[in-house]
XYZ file of C-alpha atoms in Angstrom:
291
model
C 7.730 49.664 -28.016
C 7.748 45.864 -27.915
C 10.907 45.942 -25.776
C 9.240 48.369 -23.360
C 6.232 46.076 -22.979
C 8.494 43.067 -22.449
C 10.527 44.962 -19.844
C 7.344 45.966 -18.032
C 6.101 42.370 -18.094
C 9.399 41.122 -16.699
C 9.262 43.739 -13.960
C 5.735 42.661 -13.059
C 6.786 39.018 -12.891
C 9.631 39.899 -10.542
C 7.291 41.947 -8.362
C 4.774 39.114 -8.111
C 7.545 36.582 -7.477
C 8.805 38.433 -4.401
C 7.978 36.323 -1.387
C 8.152 36.980 2.308
C 7.956 34.209 4.860
C 6.097 35.401 7.937
C 7.579 34.257 11.246
C 5.308 34.024 14.296
C 6.758 33.318 17.744
C 4.311 31.703 20.173
C 5.010 32.315 23.859
C 3.276 31.019 26.988
C 2.735 33.197 30.053
C 2.831 30.100 32.273
C 3.436 26.352 31.838
C -0.314 25.688 31.777
C -1.199 28.515 29.377
C -1.399 26.267 26.311
C 1.571 27.474 24.259
C 2.416 24.254 22.424
C -1.242 23.452 21.790
C -1.690 26.940 20.342
C 1.404 26.667 18.135
C 0.337 23.271 16.790
C -3.263 24.257 16.152
C -2.322 27.605 14.626
C 0.047 25.827 12.227
C -2.657 23.281 11.406
C -5.263 25.998 10.844
C -2.923 27.951 8.570
C -2.344 24.792 6.539
C -6.109 24.294 6.254
C -6.264 27.844 4.860
C -3.920 26.747 2.076
C -0.702 28.124 3.556
C 2.631 26.317 3.368
C 3.633 26.100 7.029
C 6.754 25.138 8.950
C 6.603 24.645 12.712
C 9.938 25.192 14.459
C 9.863 23.082 17.615
C 12.080 24.934 20.080
C 10.236 23.685 23.156
C 10.806 20.039 22.337
C 7.129 19.330 23.018
C 5.458 19.903 19.647
C 6.783 16.854 17.783
C 6.113 14.391 20.646
C 2.598 15.827 21.078
C 1.806 14.575 17.573
C 3.696 11.310 17.997
C 6.192 12.282 15.309
C 9.514 10.437 14.989
C 12.634 12.468 15.684
C 15.740 12.008 13.556
C 17.809 14.890 14.863
C 17.441 18.647 15.024
C 18.835 21.834 13.515
C 21.884 21.622 15.767
C 22.659 18.203 14.294
C 22.284 19.588 10.769
C 24.615 22.508 11.469
C 27.116 20.081 13.010
C 26.996 17.962 9.844
C 25.606 14.850 11.541
C 22.388 14.639 9.494
C 20.981 16.190 6.333
C 18.401 19.010 6.456
C 15.815 16.734 4.832
C 16.267 14.065 7.516
C 14.901 16.215 10.346
C 11.848 17.565 8.489
C 8.713 15.632 9.476
C 5.272 16.084 7.909
C 2.087 16.089 9.983
C -1.282 14.716 8.862
C -2.265 18.146 7.548
C 1.068 18.689 5.769
C 2.697 21.022 8.272
C 6.471 20.537 8.244
C 7.833 20.164 11.777
C 11.516 21.004 12.230
C 13.015 20.214 15.665
C 15.356 22.844 17.093
C 18.001 22.185 19.754
C 15.680 23.025 22.647
C 18.292 22.279 25.329
C 20.659 24.944 24.041
C 18.724 27.300 21.717
C 21.198 30.083 22.441
C 23.816 28.107 20.501
C 21.816 28.176 17.284
C 23.095 30.750 14.795
C 20.019 32.304 13.111
C 22.118 33.209 10.074
C 22.469 29.476 9.434
C 19.248 28.181 10.980
C 16.649 30.404 9.327
C 17.487 29.294 5.778
C 16.868 25.705 6.923
C 13.392 26.693 8.117
C 12.543 28.667 4.997
C 13.615 26.104 2.403
C 10.974 26.094 -0.315
C 9.723 29.551 0.700
C 6.911 28.592 3.095
C 4.236 31.170 3.765
C 4.559 30.999 7.545
C 7.018 29.709 10.132
C 5.437 29.193 13.559
C 7.941 28.921 16.420
C 6.884 26.981 19.506
C 9.313 28.857 21.708
C 11.653 27.412 24.287
C 11.486 28.274 27.973
C 15.206 27.647 28.463
C 17.819 30.347 28.758
C 17.125 34.009 28.044
C 13.758 35.581 27.335
C 14.542 35.352 23.615
C 16.402 32.745 21.634
C 18.481 34.054 18.730
C 16.149 32.240 16.331
C 12.878 33.564 17.743
C 14.394 37.038 17.893
C 13.659 37.350 14.173
C 9.915 36.780 14.319
C 7.613 39.349 12.783
C 4.937 38.724 15.408
C 4.977 37.784 19.083
C 1.853 35.910 20.163
C 1.550 35.711 23.950
C -0.782 32.939 25.135
C -2.386 33.360 28.542
C -5.389 32.277 30.545
C -7.841 34.264 32.630
C -6.281 33.185 35.916
C -4.503 35.932 37.920
C -1.217 33.997 37.888
C -1.332 33.679 34.103
C -2.111 37.367 33.621
C 0.652 38.377 36.031
C 3.051 36.024 34.259
C 2.181 37.542 30.896
C 2.821 41.081 32.119
C 6.095 40.038 33.750
C 7.307 38.396 30.539
C 6.231 41.344 28.386
C 8.057 43.719 30.728
C 11.227 41.643 30.581
C 11.080 41.300 26.792
C 10.477 45.028 26.417
C 13.427 46.104 28.549
C 15.833 43.506 27.162
C 14.951 43.823 23.467
C 13.007 47.087 23.150
C 9.913 45.240 21.949
C 6.992 47.610 21.644
C 4.181 45.466 20.246
C 2.703 42.124 21.253
C -0.384 40.179 20.294
C -2.418 38.382 22.945
C -4.406 35.150 22.695
C -6.605 34.370 25.693
C -6.970 30.621 26.024
C -9.918 28.735 27.528
C -12.105 31.838 27.710
C -15.160 33.446 26.152
C -15.099 36.558 23.991
C -16.212 39.094 26.598
C -13.861 37.680 29.211
C -10.936 37.760 26.775
C -11.602 41.379 25.868
C -11.654 42.421 29.517
C -8.388 40.599 30.228
C -6.655 42.097 27.196
C -7.993 45.603 27.847
C -6.767 45.612 31.444
C -3.393 44.163 30.475
C -3.038 46.594 27.571
C -3.867 49.570 29.789
C -1.191 48.603 32.306
C 1.408 47.870 29.616
C 0.712 51.154 27.868
C 0.831 53.201 31.062
C 4.018 51.760 32.549
C 5.914 50.422 29.538
C 4.583 52.405 26.558
C 3.958 49.015 24.959
C 1.090 48.166 22.598
C -0.954 44.994 23.099
C -3.521 43.802 20.578
C -6.078 41.065 21.138
C -5.457 38.349 18.558
C -8.474 36.380 19.707
C -9.645 33.800 22.203
C -10.036 30.024 22.273
C -13.029 28.699 24.230
C -12.879 25.877 26.729
C -13.354 22.720 24.672
C -13.084 19.092 25.788
C -12.270 18.093 22.210
C -8.869 19.755 22.582
C -8.018 17.243 25.294
C -9.408 14.361 23.253
C -7.419 15.417 20.197
C -4.269 15.527 22.315
C -4.984 11.991 23.514
C -5.178 10.982 19.851
C -1.844 12.786 19.177
C -3.614 15.127 16.772
C -4.578 18.786 16.682
C -8.186 19.695 17.359
C -8.229 21.489 13.995
C -7.403 18.223 12.251
C -9.333 15.756 14.425
C -12.494 17.747 15.150
C -12.741 20.575 12.592
C -16.187 21.708 13.754
C -15.284 21.868 17.453
C -15.508 25.396 18.935
C -11.751 25.524 19.565
C -10.995 24.424 15.992
C -13.242 27.168 14.640
C -11.448 29.702 16.860
C -8.029 28.594 15.627
C -9.124 28.892 11.996
C -10.373 32.410 12.726
C -7.023 33.226 14.328
C -5.158 31.827 11.317
C -7.236 33.944 8.949
C -6.213 37.036 10.925
C -2.544 36.065 11.063
C -2.420 35.898 7.274
C -3.353 39.587 7.113
C -1.306 41.009 9.972
C 1.012 43.768 8.695
C 4.601 42.588 8.435
C 6.964 44.496 10.693
C 9.967 45.993 8.897
C 12.978 46.656 11.088
C 16.478 47.927 10.444
C 18.847 45.031 11.036
C 22.362 43.989 10.210
C 21.196 40.540 9.107
C 20.629 41.435 5.471
C 22.234 38.169 4.457
C 19.054 36.443 5.593
C 17.057 38.193 2.900
C 17.178 35.363 0.406
C 16.084 32.836 2.974
C 13.544 34.724 5.067
C 11.995 37.666 3.297
C 12.429 40.182 0.535
C 14.900 42.992 1.032
C 13.322 46.412 0.954
C 14.439 48.738 -1.810
C 18.087 48.881 -2.790
C 19.530 49.303 0.701
C 20.099 45.622 1.353
C 19.760 45.756 5.147
C 16.150 46.941 5.370
C 14.853 43.403 5.600
C 11.410 42.245 6.606
C 12.471 40.724 9.891
C 10.845 41.412 13.192
C 11.487 40.418 16.760
C 9.947 37.361 18.352
C 9.795 35.796 21.756
C 10.499 32.889 24.013
C 9.034 31.863 27.334
C 7.287 29.106 29.234
C 5.944 26.136 27.301
C 3.043 23.808 27.615
C 2.057 20.689 25.764
């Protein structure tokens, strides 16, 4: 009887110890959409919610936006030129920024790169996606969630639909989340509803409104200070919106996809059941950037 209780306790400990790192790919519909700002502020907001966060800087704009020193990138680590610890830089709010080889992201092997991003089992990895090369980088292709950032301008909306269409037909993506930047709630809902209707009708793709970020001069001021608005001006309307977004992200269902990359299980997420290749990896995205 004692052995049974001990076995049950050990099983419970193993169940509780299972950890999945969520990966969120942030994509911009146009250069001015606010992709990098969104990635930085989302990471900051998640950290303020008590999450351990890594920001993978594929665009090459995230680290400079915060004035962070660069000592190499993942490509340099994989080539043996620097240690993994050397390229990890901490922000003011304890987000770990890891530069990725943004000039040639297609050369990064996710089997080797993802374990570098998930060292220490962070709760979330936010990818500030590159605009170079294909619609998806191999690294961002393993995101659980694709967050498409767009504005209310016709060009931004058209750009978002064009990117979603391309990503759908190239990678069979069927679900995206939308963040409408520099808008009010009603306006954001109208934009998302119209975009979702078109995507559903012509692509059989699902779009969900992740939220909106209002126009806020403090975002610009924070950028001038090389800080996030969440960190510099926590009560600013945009900072409040990013914290609300982060709270939602923490509760988004994790996509589970069949994949041949079961070897990533130890570094990225827990492997489902006994099958070994039913790993909690999704599909992410890459597109235009903005600082």
